[in-house]
Short mmCIF file of C-alpha atoms in Angstrom, two decimals:
data_model
loop_
_atom_site.label_atom_id
_atom_site.label_comp_id
_atom_site.label_asym_id
_atom_site.label_seq_id
_atom_site.Cartn_x
_atom_site.Cartn_y
_atom_site.Cartn_z
CA UNK A 1 21.77 -69.48 -86.78
CA UNK A 2 23.61 -67.96 -83.94
CA UNK A 3 25.44 -70.10 -80.96
CA UNK A 4 25.82 -69.09 -77.72
CA UNK A 5 28.94 -70.07 -75.62
CA UNK A 6 30.64 -69.55 -72.16
CA UNK A 7 34.27 -70.07 -71.35
CA UNK A 8 35.43 -69.59 -67.66
CA UNK A 9 39.06 -69.81 -67.08
CA UNK A 10 40.73 -70.11 -63.63
CA UNK A 11 44.48 -69.20 -64.25
CA UNK A 12 47.57 -69.08 -62.21
CA UNK A 13 50.02 -66.99 -64.12
CA UNK A 14 53.75 -65.77 -63.63
CA UNK A 15 53.48 -62.17 -62.40
CA UNK A 16 56.91 -61.26 -64.14
CA UNK A 17 59.53 -60.12 -62.92
CA UNK A 18 58.63 -62.59 -59.95
CA UNK A 19 55.69 -64.14 -57.95
CA UNK A 20 52.47 -65.49 -58.99
CA UNK A 21 48.88 -64.37 -59.25
CA UNK A 22 45.40 -66.04 -59.61
CA UNK A 23 43.29 -64.80 -62.21
CA UNK A 24 39.59 -65.43 -63.49
CA UNK A 25 38.64 -64.90 -66.84
CA UNK A 26 34.94 -65.10 -68.17
CA UNK A 27 33.94 -64.89 -71.64
CA UNK A 28 30.20 -65.32 -72.72
CA UNK A 29 29.20 -64.54 -76.29
CA UNK A 30 26.83 -65.15 -79.09
CA UNK A 31 28.47 -65.86 -82.35
CA UNK A 32 27.79 -66.78 -86.17
CA UNK A 33 30.10 -68.19 -88.64
CA UNK A 34 30.43 -67.23 -92.24
CA UNK A 35 28.75 -70.32 -94.50
CA UNK A 36 31.99 -71.16 -96.17
CA UNK A 37 33.66 -71.91 -92.59
CA UNK A 38 30.87 -73.87 -91.03
CA UNK A 39 32.04 -77.26 -91.79
CA UNK A 40 35.24 -76.86 -90.51
CA UNK A 41 34.53 -75.39 -87.21
CA UNK A 42 35.36 -78.15 -84.98
CA UNK A 43 38.89 -78.17 -86.66
CA UNK A 44 39.28 -74.38 -85.75
CA UNK A 45 38.68 -74.97 -81.88
CA UNK A 46 40.19 -78.49 -81.71
CA UNK A 47 43.82 -78.92 -80.39
CA UNK A 48 46.30 -80.91 -81.92
CA UNK A 49 46.59 -84.72 -81.06
CA UNK A 50 48.86 -85.48 -78.07
CA UNK A 51 52.69 -85.61 -79.15
CA UNK A 52 52.13 -83.25 -82.12
CA UNK A 53 52.35 -79.50 -82.97
CA UNK A 54 50.58 -77.17 -85.13
CA UNK A 55 52.21 -74.04 -86.77
CA UNK A 56 50.65 -70.79 -87.89
CA UNK A 57 52.11 -68.09 -89.77
CA UNK A 58 50.54 -65.28 -87.61
CA UNK A 59 50.93 -64.49 -83.93
CA UNK A 60 47.22 -65.28 -83.02
CA UNK A 61 47.52 -68.90 -84.13
CA UNK A 62 44.63 -68.62 -86.32
CA UNK A 63 41.47 -67.16 -84.57
CA UNK A 64 38.24 -68.72 -85.60
CA UNK A 65 36.26 -66.95 -88.64
CA UNK A 66 33.36 -65.66 -86.51
CA UNK A 67 31.01 -63.53 -88.97
CA UNK A 68 29.84 -61.71 -85.96
CA UNK A 69 30.40 -61.88 -82.27
CA UNK A 70 28.78 -60.09 -79.40
CA UNK A 71 28.66 -60.46 -75.55
CA UNK A 72 25.90 -62.07 -73.34
CA UNK A 73 24.32 -60.67 -70.03
CA UNK A 74 24.65 -63.40 -67.21
CA UNK A 75 24.28 -61.24 -64.39
CA UNK A 76 26.31 -59.10 -62.02
CA UNK A 77 28.93 -61.32 -60.87
CA UNK A 78 30.22 -64.75 -60.55
CA UNK A 79 30.89 -66.46 -57.06
CA UNK A 80 33.79 -69.29 -57.18
CA UNK A 81 33.82 -71.61 -54.06
CA UNK A 82 36.83 -73.66 -53.34
CA UNK A 83 39.14 -74.95 -50.70
CA UNK A 84 40.19 -71.50 -49.98
CA UNK A 85 37.19 -69.97 -49.52
CA UNK A 86 34.80 -67.61 -51.88
CA UNK A 87 36.02 -65.21 -54.64
CA UNK A 88 33.49 -62.93 -56.42
CA UNK A 89 34.17 -62.09 -60.20
CA UNK A 90 32.07 -59.02 -61.29
CA UNK A 91 30.54 -59.27 -64.73
CA UNK A 92 30.22 -56.47 -67.40
CA UNK A 93 26.57 -55.09 -67.46
CA UNK A 94 25.02 -56.21 -70.87
CA UNK A 95 27.84 -58.68 -71.44
CA UNK A 96 31.34 -58.78 -72.42
CA UNK A 97 34.58 -60.12 -71.42
CA UNK A 98 35.68 -59.97 -67.57
CA UNK A 99 38.92 -60.43 -65.86
CA UNK A 100 39.63 -60.30 -62.19
CA UNK A 101 42.55 -60.90 -60.08
CA UNK A 102 41.31 -63.21 -57.32
CA UNK A 103 44.87 -63.56 -55.58
CA UNK A 104 47.48 -61.15 -55.95
CA UNK A 105 50.25 -63.55 -54.50
CA UNK A 106 48.75 -66.68 -56.41
CA UNK A 107 47.37 -68.20 -52.96
CA UNK A 108 43.81 -69.21 -54.11
CA UNK A 109 43.75 -71.87 -56.79
CA UNK A 110 45.32 -74.69 -54.94
CA UNK A 111 44.29 -78.38 -55.98
CA UNK A 112 40.91 -79.28 -54.84
CA UNK A 113 37.15 -79.00 -56.04
CA UNK A 114 35.70 -75.90 -57.09
CA UNK A 115 32.09 -74.70 -58.21
CA UNK A 116 31.09 -71.57 -60.08
CA UNK A 117 27.78 -69.93 -60.03
CA UNK A 118 26.12 -66.71 -61.39
CA UNK A 119 23.40 -66.33 -58.86
CA UNK A 120 19.78 -65.49 -60.46
CA UNK A 121 21.72 -65.00 -63.81
CA UNK A 122 21.17 -62.41 -66.39
CA UNK A 123 18.87 -61.32 -69.33
CA UNK A 124 20.68 -63.85 -71.66
CA UNK A 125 22.09 -66.47 -69.53
CA UNK A 126 20.21 -67.93 -66.61
CA UNK A 127 21.15 -69.33 -63.27
CA UNK A 128 24.03 -71.80 -63.57
CA UNK A 129 26.17 -73.86 -61.35
CA UNK A 130 29.51 -75.31 -62.75
CA UNK A 131 32.13 -77.48 -61.17
CA UNK A 132 35.78 -78.28 -62.00
CA UNK A 133 38.15 -80.44 -59.98
CA UNK A 134 42.01 -78.94 -60.12
CA UNK A 135 44.57 -81.80 -59.70
CA UNK A 136 48.24 -81.38 -58.75
CA UNK A 137 49.63 -79.86 -62.04
CA UNK A 138 53.08 -80.39 -63.76
CA UNK A 139 55.83 -78.07 -62.95
CA UNK A 140 58.03 -76.41 -65.70
CA UNK A 141 61.78 -77.02 -64.90
CA UNK A 142 63.72 -76.17 -68.45
CA UNK A 143 63.58 -73.55 -69.89
CA UNK A 144 63.69 -71.54 -66.46
CA UNK A 145 60.59 -69.87 -66.15
CA UNK A 146 60.18 -66.21 -65.34
CA UNK A 147 63.81 -65.70 -65.73
CA UNK A 148 65.43 -62.05 -66.76
CA UNK A 149 67.77 -63.89 -69.19
CA UNK A 150 66.34 -65.17 -72.14
CA UNK A 151 66.85 -68.73 -73.11
CA UNK A 152 68.84 -69.02 -76.13
CA UNK A 153 67.52 -71.73 -79.00
CA UNK A 154 69.27 -72.72 -81.88
CA UNK A 155 66.44 -73.44 -84.38
CA UNK A 156 67.93 -76.28 -86.18
CA UNK A 157 68.61 -78.37 -82.85
CA UNK A 158 65.06 -78.26 -81.65
CA UNK A 159 64.04 -76.94 -78.15
CA UNK A 160 63.92 -79.51 -75.07
CA UNK A 161 61.32 -78.61 -72.48
CA UNK A 162 61.36 -80.71 -69.14
CA UNK A 163 58.75 -80.64 -66.23
CA UNK A 164 58.05 -82.58 -62.95
CA UNK A 165 54.93 -84.05 -61.28
CA UNK A 166 51.52 -84.20 -63.08
CA UNK A 167 48.13 -86.25 -62.79
CA UNK A 168 46.27 -88.38 -65.14
CA UNK A 169 43.47 -85.77 -64.86
CA UNK A 170 45.79 -83.14 -66.47
CA UNK A 171 47.13 -82.04 -69.68
CA UNK A 172 49.92 -79.84 -71.20
CA UNK A 173 49.52 -77.28 -73.96
CA UNK A 174 53.03 -75.92 -75.00
CA UNK A 175 52.79 -72.89 -77.10
CA UNK A 176 55.42 -70.25 -78.60
CA UNK A 177 55.60 -67.23 -80.85
CA UNK A 178 58.25 -65.35 -82.54
CA UNK A 179 57.77 -61.61 -83.85
CA UNK A 180 59.99 -59.97 -86.54
CA UNK A 181 60.22 -57.16 -84.61
CA UNK A 182 59.38 -55.37 -81.19
CA UNK A 183 55.94 -54.15 -82.23
CA UNK A 184 54.51 -57.73 -82.26
CA UNK A 185 52.36 -57.34 -85.39
CA UNK A 186 54.00 -59.94 -87.59
CA UNK A 187 55.62 -63.45 -86.75
CA UNK A 188 54.53 -66.88 -86.47
CA UNK A 189 53.26 -69.18 -83.62
CA UNK A 190 53.33 -72.81 -82.56
CA UNK A 191 51.42 -75.13 -80.05
CA UNK A 192 52.24 -78.67 -79.02
CA UNK A 193 50.09 -80.92 -76.94
CA UNK A 194 52.01 -82.83 -74.47
CA UNK A 195 51.40 -85.95 -72.28
CA UNK A 196 51.69 -85.63 -68.47
CA UNK A 197 52.85 -89.25 -68.27
CA UNK A 198 56.41 -88.21 -69.53
CA UNK A 199 58.75 -85.45 -68.11
CA UNK A 200 60.34 -84.03 -71.37
CA UNK A 201 59.46 -83.05 -74.88
CA UNK A 202 61.40 -82.00 -77.71
CA UNK A 203 59.90 -79.29 -80.08
CA UNK A 204 61.03 -80.45 -83.50
CA UNK A 205 63.77 -78.48 -85.49
CA UNK A 206 61.15 -78.29 -88.55
CA UNK A 207 58.55 -76.23 -86.01
CA UNK A 208 61.36 -73.94 -84.89
CA UNK A 209 62.26 -73.00 -88.36
CA UNK A 210 59.02 -71.84 -89.24
CA UNK A 211 59.57 -69.01 -86.87
CA UNK A 212 61.55 -65.85 -87.44
CA UNK A 213 64.92 -65.66 -85.58
CA UNK A 214 65.23 -62.98 -82.96
CA UNK A 215 64.79 -61.82 -79.09
CA UNK A 216 61.00 -61.12 -79.82
CA UNK A 217 59.92 -64.37 -78.52
CA UNK A 218 58.47 -66.43 -75.71
CA UNK A 219 57.30 -69.78 -74.73
CA UNK A 220 54.39 -70.63 -72.58
CA UNK A 221 54.25 -74.09 -70.74
CA UNK A 222 50.29 -74.61 -70.03
CA UNK A 223 49.27 -77.61 -67.89
CA UNK A 224 45.49 -77.78 -67.28
CA UNK A 225 42.90 -79.53 -65.41
CA UNK A 226 40.59 -81.58 -67.93
CA UNK A 227 37.95 -78.99 -68.64
CA UNK A 228 34.41 -79.48 -67.47
CA UNK A 229 31.34 -78.83 -69.66
CA UNK A 230 28.26 -77.11 -67.83
CA UNK A 231 24.76 -76.17 -69.26
CA UNK A 232 22.41 -73.32 -68.53
CA UNK A 233 19.27 -71.70 -69.99
CA UNK A 234 20.59 -69.65 -72.84
CA UNK A 235 23.93 -71.19 -73.51
CA UNK A 236 24.53 -73.73 -76.10
CA UNK A 237 28.29 -74.65 -75.07
CA UNK A 238 29.65 -74.10 -71.51
CA UNK A 239 33.29 -74.79 -70.50
CA UNK A 240 35.27 -74.13 -67.32
CA UNK A 241 39.17 -74.71 -67.41
CA UNK A 242 41.76 -74.45 -64.72
CA UNK A 243 45.49 -73.94 -65.87
CA UNK A 244 48.81 -72.73 -64.76
CA UNK A 245 51.08 -70.61 -67.08
CA UNK A 246 54.79 -70.87 -66.86
CA UNK A 247 56.49 -68.09 -69.09
CA UNK A 248 60.10 -68.00 -70.53
CA UNK A 249 61.36 -65.42 -72.88
CA UNK A 250 63.72 -66.61 -75.86
CA UNK A 251 66.06 -65.58 -78.16
CA UNK A 252 65.86 -67.75 -81.34
CA UNK A 253 68.80 -68.23 -83.46
#
């Protein structure tokens, strides 16, 4: 039968070509899965083990094969409370994805404890309160993030990524993609799971050799808080995540 889920993402992102912004993204939906794929759903939504990478021959990384997907009505807005005050995130009437800039200069999502609630709720998802703690997250140092000059990568040599800082209560996802042309319709992508206990990781040559060469490529360094689980009447699964997104343009040779 259909399942219901909620994903609340608190993200600090590079506001290219300079600066930061804090964004809240809310996805609430009802989905079913084609019977042939049901035994493999955990594999579709799971990430690679720490220290390993996965490669996909498409730019979307291999979306789960939902047979149907529809939005959920969870009320009119979410309220986020944290060390820097409160922020409201409007929700779409009747359900659907919602994304709101909660700080245009990236000054809201500092380290600390946050709670998220939806007041009296909506027709599908009733009232809930979720909590997450954002630790000090790692800072990417190489390749240079948010640079106007693409970082040149020789596929046969691998790609060394370095960072500083971090916390045991955080993790790092490293993703990359390269398109065959500037329409960004065809290409390949990879993702690697990294431990914050280190300060460097080399994307193996055999991963990069699966990507097409060219200048239509990017790298995202994504340190995150450990996701928090919450429950609510009308939901089978509820998650809150907090993430920092470092972006670097690549030229792959």
